[in-house]
Coordinates of C-alpha atoms and ligand atoms in Angstrom, one line a residue:
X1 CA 0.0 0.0 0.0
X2 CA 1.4 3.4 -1.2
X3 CA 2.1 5.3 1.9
X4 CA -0.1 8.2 1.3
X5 CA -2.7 5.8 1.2
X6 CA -1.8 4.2 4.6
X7 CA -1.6 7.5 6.3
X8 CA -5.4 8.2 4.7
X9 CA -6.5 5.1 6.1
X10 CA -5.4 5.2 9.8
X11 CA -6.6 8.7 9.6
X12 CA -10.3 7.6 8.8
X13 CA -9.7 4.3 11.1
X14 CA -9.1 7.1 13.9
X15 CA -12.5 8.6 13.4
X16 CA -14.5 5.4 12.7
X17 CA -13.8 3.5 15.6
X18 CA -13.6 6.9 18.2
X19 CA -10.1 7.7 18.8
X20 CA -9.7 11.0 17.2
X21 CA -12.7 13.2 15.9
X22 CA -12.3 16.9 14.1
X23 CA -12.9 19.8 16.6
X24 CA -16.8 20.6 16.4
X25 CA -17.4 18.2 14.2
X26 CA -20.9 19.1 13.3
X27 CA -19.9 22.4 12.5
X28 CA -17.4 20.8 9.7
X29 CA -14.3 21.2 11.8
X30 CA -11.8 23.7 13.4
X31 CA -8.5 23.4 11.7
X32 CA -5.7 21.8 13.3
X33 CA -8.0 21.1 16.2
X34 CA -8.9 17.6 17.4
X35 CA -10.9 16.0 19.9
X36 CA -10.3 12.6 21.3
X37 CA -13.0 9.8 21.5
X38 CA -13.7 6.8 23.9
X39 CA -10.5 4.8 22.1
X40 CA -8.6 7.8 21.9
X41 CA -8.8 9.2 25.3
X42 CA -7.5 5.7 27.0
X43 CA -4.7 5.1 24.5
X44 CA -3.5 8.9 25.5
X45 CA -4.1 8.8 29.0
X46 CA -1.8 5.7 29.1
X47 CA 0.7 7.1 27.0
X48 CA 0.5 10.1 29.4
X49 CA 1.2 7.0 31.9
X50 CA 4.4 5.9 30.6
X51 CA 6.1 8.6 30.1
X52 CA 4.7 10.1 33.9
X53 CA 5.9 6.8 35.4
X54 CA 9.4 6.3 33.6
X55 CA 9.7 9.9 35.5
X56 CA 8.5 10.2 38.3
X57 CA 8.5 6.6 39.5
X58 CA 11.7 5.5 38.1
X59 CA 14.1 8.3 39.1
X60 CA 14.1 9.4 43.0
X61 CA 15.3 12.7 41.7
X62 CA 12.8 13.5 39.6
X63 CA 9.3 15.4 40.9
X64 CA 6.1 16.6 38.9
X65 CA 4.0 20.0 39.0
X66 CA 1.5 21.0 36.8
X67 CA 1.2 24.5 36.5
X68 CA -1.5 26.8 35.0
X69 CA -2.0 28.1 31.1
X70 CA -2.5 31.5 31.8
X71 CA 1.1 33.0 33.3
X72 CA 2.1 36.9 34.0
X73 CA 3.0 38.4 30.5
X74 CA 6.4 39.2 31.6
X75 CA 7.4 35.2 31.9
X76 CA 6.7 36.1 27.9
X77 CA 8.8 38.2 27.1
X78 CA 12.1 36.9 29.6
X79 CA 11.3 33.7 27.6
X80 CA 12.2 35.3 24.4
X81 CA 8.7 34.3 22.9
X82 CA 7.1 37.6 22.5
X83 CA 10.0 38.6 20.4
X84 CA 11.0 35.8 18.5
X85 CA 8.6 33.4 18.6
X86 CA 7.8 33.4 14.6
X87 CA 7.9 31.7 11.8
X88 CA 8.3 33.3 8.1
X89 CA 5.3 33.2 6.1
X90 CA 4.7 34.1 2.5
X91 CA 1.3 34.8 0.9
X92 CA 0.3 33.3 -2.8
X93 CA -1.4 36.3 -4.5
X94 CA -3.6 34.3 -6.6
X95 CA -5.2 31.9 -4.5
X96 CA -5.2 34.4 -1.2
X97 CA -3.2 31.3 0.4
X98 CA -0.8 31.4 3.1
X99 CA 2.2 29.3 3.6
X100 CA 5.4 28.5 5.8
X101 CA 8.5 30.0 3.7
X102 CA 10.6 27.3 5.2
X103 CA 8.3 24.5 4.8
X104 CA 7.7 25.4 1.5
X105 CA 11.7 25.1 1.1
X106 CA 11.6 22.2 3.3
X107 CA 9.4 20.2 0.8
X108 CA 11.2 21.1 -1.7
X109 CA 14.5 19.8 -0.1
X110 CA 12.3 16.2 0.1
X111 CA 11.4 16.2 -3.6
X112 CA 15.1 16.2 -4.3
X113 CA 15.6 13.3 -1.3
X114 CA 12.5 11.4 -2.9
X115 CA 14.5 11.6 -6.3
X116 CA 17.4 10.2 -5.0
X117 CA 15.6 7.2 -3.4
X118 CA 13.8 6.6 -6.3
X119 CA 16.9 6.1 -8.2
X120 CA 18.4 3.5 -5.2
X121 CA 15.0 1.6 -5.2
X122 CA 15.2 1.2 -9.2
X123 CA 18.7 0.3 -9.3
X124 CA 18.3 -2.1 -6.3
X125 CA 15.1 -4.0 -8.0
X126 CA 17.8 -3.8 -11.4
X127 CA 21.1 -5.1 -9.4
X128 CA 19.1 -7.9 -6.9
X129 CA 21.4 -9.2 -4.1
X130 CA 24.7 -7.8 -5.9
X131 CA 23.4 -4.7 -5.3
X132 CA 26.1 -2.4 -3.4
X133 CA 23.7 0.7 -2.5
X134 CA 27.0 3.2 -0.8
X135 CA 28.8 2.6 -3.8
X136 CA 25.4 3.5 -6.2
X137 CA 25.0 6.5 -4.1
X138 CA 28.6 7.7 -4.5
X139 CA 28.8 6.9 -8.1
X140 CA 25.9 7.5 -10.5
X141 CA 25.6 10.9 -12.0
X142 CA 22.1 11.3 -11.6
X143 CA 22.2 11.0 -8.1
X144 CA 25.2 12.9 -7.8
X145 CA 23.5 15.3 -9.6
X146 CA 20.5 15.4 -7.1
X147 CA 22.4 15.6 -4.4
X148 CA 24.9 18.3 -5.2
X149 CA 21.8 20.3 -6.2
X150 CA 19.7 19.0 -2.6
X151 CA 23.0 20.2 -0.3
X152 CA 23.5 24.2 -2.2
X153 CA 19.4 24.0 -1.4
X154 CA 19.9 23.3 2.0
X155 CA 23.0 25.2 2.4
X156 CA 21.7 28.4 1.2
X157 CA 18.2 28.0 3.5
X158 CA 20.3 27.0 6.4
X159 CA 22.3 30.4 5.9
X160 CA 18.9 32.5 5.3
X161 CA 17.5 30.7 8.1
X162 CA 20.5 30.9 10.5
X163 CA 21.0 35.1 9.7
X164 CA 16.6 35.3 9.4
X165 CA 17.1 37.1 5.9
X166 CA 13.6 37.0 4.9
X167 CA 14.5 38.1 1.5
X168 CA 17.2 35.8 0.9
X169 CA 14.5 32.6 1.6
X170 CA 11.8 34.4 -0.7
X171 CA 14.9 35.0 -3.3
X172 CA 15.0 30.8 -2.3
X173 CA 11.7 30.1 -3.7
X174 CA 12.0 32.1 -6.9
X175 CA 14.9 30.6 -7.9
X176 CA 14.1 27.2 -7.2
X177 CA 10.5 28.0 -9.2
X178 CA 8.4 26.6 -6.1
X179 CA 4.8 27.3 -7.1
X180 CA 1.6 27.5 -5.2
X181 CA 0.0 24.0 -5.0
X182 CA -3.6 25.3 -5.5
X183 CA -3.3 28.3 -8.2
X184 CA 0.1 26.8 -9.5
X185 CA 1.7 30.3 -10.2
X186 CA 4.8 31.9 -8.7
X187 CA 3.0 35.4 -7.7
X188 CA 4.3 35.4 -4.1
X189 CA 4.8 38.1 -1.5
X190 CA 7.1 39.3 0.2
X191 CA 8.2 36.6 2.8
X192 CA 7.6 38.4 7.2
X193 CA 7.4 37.5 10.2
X194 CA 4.2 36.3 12.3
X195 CA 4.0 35.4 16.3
X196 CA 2.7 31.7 17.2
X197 CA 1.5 32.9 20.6
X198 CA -2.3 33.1 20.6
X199 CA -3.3 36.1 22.7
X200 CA -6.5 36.9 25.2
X201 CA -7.2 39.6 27.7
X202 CA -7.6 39.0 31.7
X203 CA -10.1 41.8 33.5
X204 CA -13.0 43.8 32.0
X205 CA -11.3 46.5 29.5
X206 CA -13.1 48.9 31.9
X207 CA -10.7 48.7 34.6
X208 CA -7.9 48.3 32.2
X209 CA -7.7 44.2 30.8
X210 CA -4.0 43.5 30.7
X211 CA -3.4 41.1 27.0
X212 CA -2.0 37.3 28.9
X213 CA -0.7 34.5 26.3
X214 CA -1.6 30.7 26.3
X215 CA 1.2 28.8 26.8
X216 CA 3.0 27.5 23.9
X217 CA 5.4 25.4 25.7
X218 CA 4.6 23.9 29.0
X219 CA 8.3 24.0 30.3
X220 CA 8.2 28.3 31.6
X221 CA 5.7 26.8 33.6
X222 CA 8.2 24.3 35.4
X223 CA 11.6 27.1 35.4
X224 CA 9.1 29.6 37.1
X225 CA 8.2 27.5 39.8
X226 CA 12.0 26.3 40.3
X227 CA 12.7 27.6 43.4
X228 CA 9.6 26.7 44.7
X229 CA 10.0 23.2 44.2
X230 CA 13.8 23.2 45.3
X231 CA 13.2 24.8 48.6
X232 CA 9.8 23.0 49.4
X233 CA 10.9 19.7 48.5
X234 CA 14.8 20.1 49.6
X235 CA 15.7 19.1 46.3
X236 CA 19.1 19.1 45.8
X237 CA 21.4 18.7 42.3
X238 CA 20.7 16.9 39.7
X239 CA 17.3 17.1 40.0
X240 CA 14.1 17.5 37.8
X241 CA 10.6 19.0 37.2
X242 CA 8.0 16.7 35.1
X243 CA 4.8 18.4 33.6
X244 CA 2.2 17.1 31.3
X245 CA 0.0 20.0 30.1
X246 CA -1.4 21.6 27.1
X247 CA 0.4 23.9 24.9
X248 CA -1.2 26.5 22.1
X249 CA 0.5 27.8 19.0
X250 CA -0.9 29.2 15.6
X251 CA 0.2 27.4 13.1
X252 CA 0.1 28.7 10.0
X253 CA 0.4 24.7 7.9
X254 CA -1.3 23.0 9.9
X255 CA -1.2 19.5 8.1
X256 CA -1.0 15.7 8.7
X257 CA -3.5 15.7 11.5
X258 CA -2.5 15.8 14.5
X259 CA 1.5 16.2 13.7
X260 CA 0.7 19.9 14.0
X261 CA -2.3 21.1 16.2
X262 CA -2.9 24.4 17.2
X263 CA -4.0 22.9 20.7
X264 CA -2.3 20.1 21.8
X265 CA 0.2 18.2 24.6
X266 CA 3.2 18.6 25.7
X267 CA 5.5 16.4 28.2
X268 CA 8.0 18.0 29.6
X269 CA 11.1 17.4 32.3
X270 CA 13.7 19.9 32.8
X271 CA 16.7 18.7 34.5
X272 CA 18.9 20.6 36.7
X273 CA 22.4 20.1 37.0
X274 CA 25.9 21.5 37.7
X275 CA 27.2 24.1 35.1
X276 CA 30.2 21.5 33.4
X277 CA 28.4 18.9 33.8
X278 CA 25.3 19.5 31.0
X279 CA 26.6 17.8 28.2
X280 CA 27.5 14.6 29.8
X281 CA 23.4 14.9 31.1
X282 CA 22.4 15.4 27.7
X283 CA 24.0 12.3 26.5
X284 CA 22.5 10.2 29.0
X285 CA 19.0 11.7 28.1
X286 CA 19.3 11.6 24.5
X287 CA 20.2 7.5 25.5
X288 CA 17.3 7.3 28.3
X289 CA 14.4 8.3 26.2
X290 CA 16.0 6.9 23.6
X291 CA 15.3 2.9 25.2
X292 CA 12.0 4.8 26.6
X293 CA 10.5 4.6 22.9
X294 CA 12.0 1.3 21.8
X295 CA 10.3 -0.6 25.1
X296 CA 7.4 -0.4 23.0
X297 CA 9.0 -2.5 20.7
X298 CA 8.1 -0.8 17.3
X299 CA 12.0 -1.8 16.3
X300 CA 15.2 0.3 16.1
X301 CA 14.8 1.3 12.0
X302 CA 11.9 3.6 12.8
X303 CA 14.1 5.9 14.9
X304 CA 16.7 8.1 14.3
X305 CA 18.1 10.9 16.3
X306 CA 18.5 14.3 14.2
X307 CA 21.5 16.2 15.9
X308 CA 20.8 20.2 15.0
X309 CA 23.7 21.5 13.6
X310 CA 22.2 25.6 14.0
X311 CA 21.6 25.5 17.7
X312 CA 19.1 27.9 19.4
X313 CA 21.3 30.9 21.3
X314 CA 20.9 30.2 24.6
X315 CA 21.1 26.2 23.7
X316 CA 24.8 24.0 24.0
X317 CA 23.2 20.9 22.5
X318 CA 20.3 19.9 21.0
X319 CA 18.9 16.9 19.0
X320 CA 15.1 15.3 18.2
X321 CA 14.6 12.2 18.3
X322 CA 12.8 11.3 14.9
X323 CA 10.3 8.2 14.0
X324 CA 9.1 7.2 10.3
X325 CA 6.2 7.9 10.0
X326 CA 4.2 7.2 7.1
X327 CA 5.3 10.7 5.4
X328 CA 8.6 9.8 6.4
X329 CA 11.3 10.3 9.7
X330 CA 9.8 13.4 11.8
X331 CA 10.3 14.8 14.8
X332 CA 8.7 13.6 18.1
X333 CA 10.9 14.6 20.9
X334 CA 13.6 17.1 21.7
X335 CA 16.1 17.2 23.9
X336 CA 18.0 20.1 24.6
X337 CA 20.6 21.8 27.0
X338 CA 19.5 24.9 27.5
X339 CA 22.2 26.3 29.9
X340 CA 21.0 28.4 32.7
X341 CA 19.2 31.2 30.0
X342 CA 15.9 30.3 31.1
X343 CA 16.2 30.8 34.9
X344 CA 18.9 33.7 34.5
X345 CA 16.1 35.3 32.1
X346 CA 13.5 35.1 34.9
X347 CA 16.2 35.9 37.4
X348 CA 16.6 39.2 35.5
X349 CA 12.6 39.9 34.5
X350 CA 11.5 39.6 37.8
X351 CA 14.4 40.8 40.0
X352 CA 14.3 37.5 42.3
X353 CA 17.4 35.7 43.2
X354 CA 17.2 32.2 41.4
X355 CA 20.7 30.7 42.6
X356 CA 21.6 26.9 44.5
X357 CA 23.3 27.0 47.4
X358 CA 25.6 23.7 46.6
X359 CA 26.1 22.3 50.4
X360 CA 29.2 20.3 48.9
X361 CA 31.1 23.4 47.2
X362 CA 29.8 26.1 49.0
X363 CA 28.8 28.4 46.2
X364 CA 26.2 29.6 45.1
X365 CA 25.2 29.2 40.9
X366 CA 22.6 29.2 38.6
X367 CA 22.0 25.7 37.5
X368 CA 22.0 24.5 33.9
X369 CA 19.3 22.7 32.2
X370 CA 18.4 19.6 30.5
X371 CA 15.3 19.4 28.4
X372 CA 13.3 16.5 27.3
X373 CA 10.1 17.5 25.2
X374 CA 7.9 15.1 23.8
X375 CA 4.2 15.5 21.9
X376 CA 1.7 13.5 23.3
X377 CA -0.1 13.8 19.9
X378 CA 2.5 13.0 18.1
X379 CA 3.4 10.3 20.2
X380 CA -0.2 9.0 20.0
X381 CA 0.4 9.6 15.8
X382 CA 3.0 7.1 15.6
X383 CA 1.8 4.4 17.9
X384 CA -1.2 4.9 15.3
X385 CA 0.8 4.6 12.5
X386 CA 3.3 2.1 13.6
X387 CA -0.1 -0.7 14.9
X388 CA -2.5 0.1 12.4
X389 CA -2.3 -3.6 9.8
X390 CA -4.5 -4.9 7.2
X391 CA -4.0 -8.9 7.1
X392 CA -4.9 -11.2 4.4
X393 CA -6.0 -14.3 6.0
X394 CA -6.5 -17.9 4.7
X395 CA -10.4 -18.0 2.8
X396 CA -9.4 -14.5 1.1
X397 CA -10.7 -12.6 4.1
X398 CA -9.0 -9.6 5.3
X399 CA -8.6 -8.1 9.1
X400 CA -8.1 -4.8 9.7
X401 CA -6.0 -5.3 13.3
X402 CA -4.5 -2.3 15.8
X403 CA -1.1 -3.9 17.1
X404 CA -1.0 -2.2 19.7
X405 CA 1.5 -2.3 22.6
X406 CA -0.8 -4.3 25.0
X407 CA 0.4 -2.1 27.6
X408 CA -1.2 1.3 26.2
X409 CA -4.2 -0.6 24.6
X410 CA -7.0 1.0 25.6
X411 CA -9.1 -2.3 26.5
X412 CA -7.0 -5.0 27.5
X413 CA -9.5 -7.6 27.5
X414 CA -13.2 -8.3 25.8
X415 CA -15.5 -10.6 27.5
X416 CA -17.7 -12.6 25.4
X417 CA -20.6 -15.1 26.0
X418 CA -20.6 -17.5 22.9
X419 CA -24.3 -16.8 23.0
X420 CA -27.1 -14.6 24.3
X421 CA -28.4 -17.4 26.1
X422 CA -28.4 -20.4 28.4
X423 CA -26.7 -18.4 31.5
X424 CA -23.5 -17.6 29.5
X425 CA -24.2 -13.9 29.7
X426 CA -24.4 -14.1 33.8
X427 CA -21.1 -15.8 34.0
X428 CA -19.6 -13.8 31.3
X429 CA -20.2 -10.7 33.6
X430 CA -19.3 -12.4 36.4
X431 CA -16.1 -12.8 35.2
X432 CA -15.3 -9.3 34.1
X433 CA -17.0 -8.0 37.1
X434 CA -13.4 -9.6 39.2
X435 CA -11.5 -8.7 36.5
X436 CA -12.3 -4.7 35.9
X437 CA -10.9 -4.0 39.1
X438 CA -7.7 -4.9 37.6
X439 CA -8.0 -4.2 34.1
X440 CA -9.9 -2.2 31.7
X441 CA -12.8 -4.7 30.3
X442 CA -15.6 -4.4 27.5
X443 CA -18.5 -6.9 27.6
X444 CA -20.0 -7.8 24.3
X445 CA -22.5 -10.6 23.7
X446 CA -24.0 -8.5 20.3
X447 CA -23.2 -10.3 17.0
X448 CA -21.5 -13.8 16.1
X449 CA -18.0 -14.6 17.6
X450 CA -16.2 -13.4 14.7
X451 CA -17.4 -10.6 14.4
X452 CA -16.8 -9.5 17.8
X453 CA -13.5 -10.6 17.1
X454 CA -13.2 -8.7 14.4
X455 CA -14.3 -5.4 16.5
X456 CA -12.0 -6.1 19.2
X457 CA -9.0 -6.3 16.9
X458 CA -10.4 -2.8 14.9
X459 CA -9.4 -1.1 18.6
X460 CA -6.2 -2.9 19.6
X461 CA -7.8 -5.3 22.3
X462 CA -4.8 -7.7 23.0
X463 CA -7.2 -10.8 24.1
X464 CA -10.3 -12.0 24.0
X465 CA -12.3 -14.2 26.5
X466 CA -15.0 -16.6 25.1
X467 CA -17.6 -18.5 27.8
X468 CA -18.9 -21.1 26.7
X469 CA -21.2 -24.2 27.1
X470 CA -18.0 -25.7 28.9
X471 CA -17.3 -23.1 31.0
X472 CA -19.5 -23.8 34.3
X473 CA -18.1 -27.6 34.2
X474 CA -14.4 -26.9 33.5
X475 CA -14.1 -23.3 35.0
X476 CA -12.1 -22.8 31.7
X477 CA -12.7 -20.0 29.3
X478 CA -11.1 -20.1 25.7
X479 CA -8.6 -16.9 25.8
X480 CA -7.4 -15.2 22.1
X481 CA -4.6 -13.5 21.2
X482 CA -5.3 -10.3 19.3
X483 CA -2.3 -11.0 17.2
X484 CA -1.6 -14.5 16.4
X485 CA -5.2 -15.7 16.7
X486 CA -4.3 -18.3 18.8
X487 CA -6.6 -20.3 20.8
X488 CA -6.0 -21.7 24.7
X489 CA -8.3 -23.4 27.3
X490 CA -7.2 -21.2 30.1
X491 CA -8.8 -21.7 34.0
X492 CA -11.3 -18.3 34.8
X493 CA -8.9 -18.4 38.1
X494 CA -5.5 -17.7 36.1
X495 CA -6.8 -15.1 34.3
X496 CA -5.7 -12.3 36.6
X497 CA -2.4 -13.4 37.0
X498 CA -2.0 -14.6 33.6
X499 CA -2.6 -11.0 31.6
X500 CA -2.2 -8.5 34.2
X501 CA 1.7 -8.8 33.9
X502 CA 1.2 -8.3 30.0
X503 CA -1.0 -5.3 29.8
X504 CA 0.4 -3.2 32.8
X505 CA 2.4 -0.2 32.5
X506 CA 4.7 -1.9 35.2
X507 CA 5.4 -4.5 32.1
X508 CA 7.1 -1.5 29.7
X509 CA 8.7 0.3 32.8
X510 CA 10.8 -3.3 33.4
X511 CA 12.1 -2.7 30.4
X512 CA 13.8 0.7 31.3
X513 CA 15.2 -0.8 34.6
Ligands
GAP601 N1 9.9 23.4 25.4 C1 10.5 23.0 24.2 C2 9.6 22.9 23.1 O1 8.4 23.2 23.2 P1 9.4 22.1 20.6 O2 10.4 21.4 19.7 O3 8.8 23.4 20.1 O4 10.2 22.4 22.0 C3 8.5 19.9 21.7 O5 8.2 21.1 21.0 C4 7.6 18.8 21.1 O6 6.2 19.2 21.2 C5 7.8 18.4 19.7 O7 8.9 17.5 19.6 C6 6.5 17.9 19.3 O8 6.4 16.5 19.7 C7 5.5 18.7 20.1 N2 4.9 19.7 19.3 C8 5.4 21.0 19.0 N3 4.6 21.7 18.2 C9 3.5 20.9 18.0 C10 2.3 21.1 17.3 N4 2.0 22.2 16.7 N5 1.4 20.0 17.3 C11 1.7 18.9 17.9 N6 2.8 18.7 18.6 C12 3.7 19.7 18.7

C-alpha cells in the first residue's frame, strides 16, 4: 500500500472506531483542532502514563507540578517568545493562500531526497542481491546530480534561516521555481514574520484588561516554579521537574492531523544540573528516552536521532529524536541543554534571586538545564501509525487489526458469551466483574463470535475471553490473542495473574530498569 494511502486510512480508522474526531465536528471542523474519543482518550491517557511513570516513579530525583495556562506576560517576554517566537510566512497572491516560507523550502528539499531514493529503489530491483547501494550512491551521476543540487538548497536556507534574511529565503523560492499547490503560479509576496502565541485579555477593559498569552510550551511553567519546588521539596542537584500540560501555537500549515495542532500536549522534564556537567546529562537523556520509545518495541529502524547542527542561542546541544512515520522520519521529541538562559532570564525579568546554594562546594550558581520534550499527539500519531495492519488471511478474508503495545491498549480484554443465552451472559459478567478492578474490560454478547472478534481487533484489544457451554463444568474460558489468533483453554482463576503482567504499564517500565 502506497504510503499516502496508509496515512489516509489510519486517519479515517481514527475517526470510525472513536479515537480521534475533528474539533466541532458538526460544525465541519476547526483546523488543526482535534478532539479525542472513547478509544482515543484511554490510549493517550496511558501514554501520558508511561512517560509520567518512567519519570517520576523510576528516578528518586525526579518530581512533577503542573502549572497553569495563563502565566504573567512578563514570563513572555524573559522567555524570548514575544519577540522571537515566529515563523516566516509568504502569501500566494492568486489563491489568497498562506504558507510557511521554510516548509515550503523544506518540501522542496524532500522532492530532491525522494529523487534520489527513487533512483536507489530502481537500481536495487535492477542489481538484486549484488546490489552495493553506498557505492550507487557515491557513483551515478544522476544522483550525484540530485544531491549536489539538494546540499546548495539546503546550504543556502540554512544560511537565510541561520541570519533570518527573509528576503534571501523568498529569493530561495523564486529561484528554485516553487509554485503555489492550489493556483500553480509563482505570484508570491514578500516573505515576514508572524508570532505563534495566541493572545486573550484577563479583566473587563473597563478597569484596564492586561493582554496574557496561552502557553506555547509547557516547560516556563516548570523554570518559574523552580525555586519553589527546590526549597519546598529540599531538592538538591541533579534534579528534575515533570509536567504534562497543554500547549497553544498558531500554526500557519497545519497538516498531517495531528503532527501539527494548534491545541495540543506537551510532556515536559527539565533537568537541573551542575554548570560543566550539561553535556554529559544530555547524553544520557538523549540514550534514556531513547530505550523509553523502543520498550514499546516498534524496532530500532523507525528511529533516528537528528542532531541540530544551528543551535538555538541560549542552547549548547540539541537533538530530536525522529520516528518514520508514514510521510517519512519526523520529529517527536527534543532534547536540549538549555544552559542556565531560562532561569537567568526570569532571574533578571523579575528581579528574584534564582541561585543553588551547593552544600558540597559552598557556592552559590545558577543551575544549567536539560530538556526532554515530547508531543503526546504525536506520540499517540505514531503508535497509530506504527499498529495500524490490514491482514490477508486464509479463505481470502482480510482483518483490519490495531497492534497495539498491549500495555497502552485502551481495552485489555473483551469478555464474550458464545451466545445470548443459556446463562453464558451471567457468568460472562461475572467474570469481568473480578477482572475490571484490575484491568480495563468491554462486555459484548452483540453479533457472532467473529465478528466481535473482528471489533476487538479494529481497537487494539490484545485478548479475547470466550464462555462457553464448557465453561460452568471446567471453569475454563477459551482466551485469544489479538495478534496471532491463537486459541487456549485457560482456567477463569488464572486469568488475573496470567494477563495483568502483560498489559500493565509496570510491564514496559521493566524494560527501562
Ligand atoms: N519546550 C521545548 C519545546 O516546546 P518544541 O520542539 O517546540 O520544543 C516539543 O516542541 C515537542 O512538542 C515536539 O517535539 C512535538 O512533539 C511537540 N509539538 C510541537 N509543536 C506541536 C504542534 N503544533 N502540534 C503537535 N505537537 C507539537
Amino acid at each position: 500500500m502506497a504510503q499516502e494511502d496508509a496515512f489516509k486510512k489510519i486517519v479515517s480508522h481514527c475517526k470510525e472506531y472513536g479515537f480521534v474526531f475533528p474539533s466541532s465536528d458538526i460544525y465541519d471542523g476547526l483546523g488543526a483542532v482535534y478532539d479525542y474519543g472513547q478509544n482515543g482518550v484511554e490510549l493517550k491517557n496511558n501514554i501520558k502514563q508511561y512517560w509520567w511513570q518512567s519519570m517520576v516513579l523510576l528516578h528518586e530525583n525526579i518530581v512533577g507540578i503542573d502549572s497553569a495556562i495563563f502565566m504573567h506576560p512578563t514570563v513572555w517576554k524573559a522567555s524570548g517568545h514575544v519577540d522571537a517566537f515566529n515563523d516566516p510566512l509568504i502569501d500566494n497572491r492568486d489563491s489568497k493562500k498562506r504558507y510557511r516560507a521554510d516548509v515550503l523550502i523544506e518540501d522542496q528539499i524532500a522532492k530532491y531526497d525522494e529523487k534520489i531514493d527513487k533512483e536507489v529503489a530502481k537500481a536495487a530491483k535492477r542489481f538484486g542481491e549484488a546490489f552495493d547501494e553506498a557505492k550507487f550512491r557515491a557513483t551515478n551521476p544522476r544522483v550525484l546530480e540530485h544531491t549536489a543540487r539538494r546540499d546548495a538548497l539546503h546550504k543556502r536556507y540554512s544560511d537565510a534561516m541561520n541570519a533570518m534574511d527573509l528576503d534571501g529565503l523568498k529569493q530561495i523560492i523564486l529561484d528554485e521555481g516553487i509554485v503555489c499547490p492550489i493556483s500553480g503560479t509563482r505570484n508570491w509576496t514578500d516573505v515576514r514574520q508572524f508570532n505563534l502565541m495566541f493572545k486573550t485579555e484577563v479583566g473587563s477593559t473597563a478597569d484596564g484588561a492586561s493582554t496574557i498569552y496561552l502557553r506555547p510550551e509547557t516547560a516556563q511553567g516548570i523554570f518559574v516554579n523552580y525555586l519553589n519546588v527546590q526549597k519546598t521539596g529540599r531538592m538538591k542537584l541533579p534534579f528534575g521537574i515533570a509536567q504534562i500540560g497543554k500547549a497553544f501555537r498558531n500554526e500557519i500549515v497545519a497538516r498531517q492531523f495531528i503532527f501539527r495542532m494548534r491545541e495540543f500536549e506537551q510532556m515536559e522534564m527539565q533537568f537541573f544540573v551542575k554548570p560543566g556537567t550539561e553535556i554529559e546529562w544530555f547524553k544520557r537523556w538523549k540514550e534514556t528516552r531513547l530505550k523509553w520509545h523502543l520498550a514499546l518495541g516498534f524496532g530500532e529502524d523507525n528511529y533516528r536521532f537528528h542532531d541540530h547542527e544551528k543551535l538555538a542561542h541560549y542552547a549548547n546541544a540539541a537533538c530530536d529524536i525522529e520516528f518514520r512515520m508514514p510521510f517519512g522520519f519526523k520529529e517527536v521529541e527534543g532534547i536540549h541543554s538549555r544552559t542556565d538562559f531560562d532561569l537567568k532570564q526570569h532571574e533578571k525579568f523579575s528581579g528574584k534571586s534564582i541561585k543553588y546554594f551547593d552544600p558540597e562546594t559552598g557556592e552559590s550558581y545558577t543551575p544549567y538545564d536539560i530538556e526532554t520534550s515530547i508531543g503526546v499527539d504525536r506520540m499517540f500519531l505514531s503508535v497509530m501509525c506504527h499498529s495500524y495492519c490490514e491482514e490477508q488471511l486464509p479463505g481470502g478474508e482480510t482483518r483490519v487489526v490495531l497492534k497495539l503495545p498491549a500495555a497502552l491498549a485502551p481495552t485489555k480484554l473483551a469478555v464474550l458469551p458464545l451466545v445470548k443465552k443459556d446463562g453464558l451472559p451471567e457468568q460472562a459478567r461475572a467474570i469481568m466483574n473480578e477482572l475490571r478492578f484490575h484491568f480495563n474490560c468491554k462486555y459484548d454478547e452483540k453479533d457472532s463470535i467473529g465478528k466481535r472478534y473482528r471489533r476487538q481487533d479494529a481497537v487494539g484489544t490484545p485478548y479475547c475471553i470466550t464462555v462457553d457451554h464448557e465453561t460452568a463444568g471446567d471453569g475454563c474460558v477459551t482466551l485469544r490473542d489479538r495478534d496471532t489468533m491463537q486459541q487456549e483453554r485457560v482456567p477463569v482463576g488464572k486469568l488475573r495473574e496470567l494477563l495483568e503482567d502483560k498489559v500493565s504499564i509496570t510491564s514496559l517500565l521493566k524494560k527501562l530498569c
